[in-house]
Amino acid sequence: EAQLAESGGDVVQAGGSLRLSCVASGFGFDDYAIGWFRQAPGKEREAVACMALNDDDEYYADSVKGRFTIYSDNAKMTVYLQMNSLKPEDTAVYYCAAGSMGEVVILDDPKDYEHWGQGTQVTVTS
């Protein structure tokens, strides 16, 4: 039974940093893509950063390029999102998601992801 568990959300001042973690279990981790998505109140869910675990494919939203980094520790079945230079507009619930590389056609398309975590709240104050 596939499970994803996010952690690391917190309240942080603008300009600060935060690292989110997503621990996976119950599926073939290295055969999947992992994506970080976020949803702010009143807005649609959007992809933030995504990666394939068995190749070099990556995606970053334009709004986070140069500030956020996605990386993995495959032995721990964990994916991280390092967030630097945080802005108030980064405030959202952040979700990690996993999709089989046999199903993921577009890395940043949430419809291609099968498994989802419960989300972790990130709040950036001005």
Short mmCIF file of C-alpha atoms in Angstrom, two decimals:
data_model
loop_
_atom_site.label_atom_id
_atom_site.label_comp_id
_atom_site.label_asym_id
_atom_site.label_seq_id
_atom_site.Cartn_x
_atom_site.Cartn_y
_atom_site.Cartn_z
CA GLU A 1 0.00 0.00 0.00
CA ALA A 2 1.64 3.17 -1.21
CA GLN A 3 2.00 5.97 1.31
CA LEU A 4 3.58 9.40 1.28
CA ALA A 5 4.19 11.49 4.38
CA GLU A 6 5.17 15.16 4.18
CA SER A 7 6.74 17.11 7.00
CA GLY A 8 8.68 20.29 7.60
CA GLY A 9 6.05 22.95 7.09
CA ASP A 10 6.30 25.88 9.46
CA VAL A 11 5.93 29.63 9.85
CA VAL A 12 8.97 31.53 8.59
CA GLN A 13 9.83 35.14 7.88
CA ALA A 14 10.25 36.39 4.34
CA GLY A 15 13.79 35.76 3.17
CA GLY A 16 14.13 32.68 5.34
CA SER A 17 14.57 29.04 4.44
CA LEU A 18 12.70 25.82 5.04
CA ARG A 19 13.18 22.20 4.03
CA LEU A 20 10.25 19.91 3.37
CA SER A 21 10.56 16.12 3.47
CA CYS A 22 8.46 13.44 1.83
CA VAL A 23 8.95 9.86 3.01
CA ALA A 24 7.61 7.18 0.69
CA SER A 25 6.72 3.56 1.33
CA GLY A 26 4.89 0.72 -0.32
CA PHE A 27 5.96 1.12 -3.94
CA GLY A 28 8.98 0.89 -6.22
CA PHE A 29 10.49 4.24 -5.37
CA ASP A 30 13.13 4.43 -8.09
CA ASP A 31 10.58 3.69 -10.83
CA TYR A 32 8.57 6.80 -9.99
CA ALA A 33 8.50 10.52 -10.46
CA ILE A 34 8.01 12.68 -7.38
CA GLY A 35 6.41 16.09 -7.50
CA TRP A 36 5.93 18.88 -5.01
CA PHE A 37 2.69 20.78 -5.53
CA ARG A 38 1.12 23.61 -3.59
CA GLN A 39 -2.29 25.12 -3.19
CA ALA A 40 -2.97 28.55 -1.72
CA PRO A 41 -6.43 29.60 -0.52
CA GLY A 42 -8.68 30.40 -3.46
CA LYS A 43 -6.15 29.23 -6.04
CA GLU A 44 -5.66 26.10 -8.10
CA ARG A 45 -3.09 23.50 -7.22
CA GLU A 46 0.18 24.11 -9.03
CA ALA A 47 3.39 22.21 -9.56
CA VAL A 48 6.41 23.61 -7.73
CA ALA A 49 9.23 21.16 -8.43
CA CYS A 50 9.24 17.63 -9.83
CA MET A 51 11.84 15.00 -10.61
CA ALA A 52 12.20 11.53 -12.01
CA LEU A 53 14.04 9.24 -9.60
CA ASN A 54 15.81 7.14 -12.26
CA ASP A 55 16.98 9.84 -14.67
CA ASP A 56 17.80 13.55 -14.82
CA ASP A 57 14.38 14.93 -15.74
CA GLU A 58 13.37 17.89 -13.58
CA TYR A 59 10.77 20.62 -13.55
CA TYR A 60 10.68 23.91 -11.65
CA ALA A 61 7.96 26.50 -11.74
CA ASP A 62 9.22 29.84 -13.02
CA SER A 63 8.22 31.45 -9.74
CA VAL A 64 10.64 29.29 -7.72
CA LYS A 65 13.60 28.84 -10.08
CA GLY A 66 16.82 29.78 -8.34
CA ARG A 67 15.18 29.61 -4.92
CA PHE A 68 13.90 26.04 -4.53
CA THR A 69 15.74 22.76 -5.07
CA ILE A 70 14.29 19.26 -5.25
CA TYR A 71 16.53 16.32 -4.41
CA SER A 72 16.24 12.75 -3.19
CA ASP A 73 17.85 10.20 -0.92
CA ASN A 74 16.77 7.03 -2.63
CA ALA A 75 18.13 4.74 0.09
CA LYS A 76 15.81 6.47 2.57
CA MET A 77 12.98 6.70 0.03
CA THR A 78 12.79 10.38 0.80
CA VAL A 79 12.47 13.45 -1.40
CA TYR A 80 13.25 16.92 -0.14
CA LEU A 81 12.30 20.41 -1.18
CA GLN A 82 14.82 23.00 -0.04
CA MET A 83 13.19 26.42 -0.10
CA ASN A 84 15.34 29.53 0.18
CA SER A 85 14.56 33.24 -0.06
CA LEU A 86 10.96 32.55 0.83
CA LYS A 87 8.31 35.08 -0.10
CA PRO A 88 4.82 35.64 1.34
CA GLU A 89 3.36 34.41 -1.96
CA ASP A 90 4.94 31.01 -1.26
CA THR A 91 2.38 30.53 1.52
CA ALA A 92 0.35 27.42 0.73
CA VAL A 93 -0.30 23.83 1.65
CA TYR A 94 2.47 21.79 0.06
CA TYR A 95 1.83 18.25 -1.14
CA CYS A 96 4.16 15.57 -2.40
CA ALA A 97 2.95 13.14 -5.00
CA ALA A 98 4.29 10.05 -6.75
CA GLY A 99 3.53 8.74 -10.21
CA SER A 100 4.83 5.73 -12.09
CA MET A 101 7.16 6.66 -14.93
CA GLY A 102 4.96 4.47 -17.07
CA GLU A 103 2.10 6.90 -16.42
CA VAL A 104 3.78 10.29 -15.97
CA VAL A 105 3.86 12.00 -19.35
CA ILE A 106 4.20 15.61 -18.17
CA LEU A 107 6.20 16.03 -14.97
CA ASP A 108 4.23 19.04 -13.76
CA ASP A 109 0.76 17.65 -14.50
CA PRO A 110 -0.91 16.64 -11.23
CA LYS A 111 -3.28 14.35 -13.11
CA ASP A 112 -0.33 12.08 -13.90
CA TYR A 113 0.37 11.39 -10.21
CA GLU A 114 -1.28 8.44 -8.52
CA HIS A 115 -0.26 8.76 -4.86
CA TRP A 116 -0.58 11.85 -2.69
CA GLY A 117 0.43 12.86 0.79
CA GLN A 118 -1.75 14.76 3.22
CA GLY A 119 0.01 18.10 2.86
CA THR A 120 2.05 20.36 5.11
CA GLN A 121 1.37 24.05 5.73
CA VAL A 122 4.02 26.63 4.85
CA THR A 123 3.37 30.18 5.99
CA VAL A 124 5.73 33.01 5.07
CA THR A 125 5.26 36.28 6.92
CA SER A 126 6.21 39.68 5.55
#
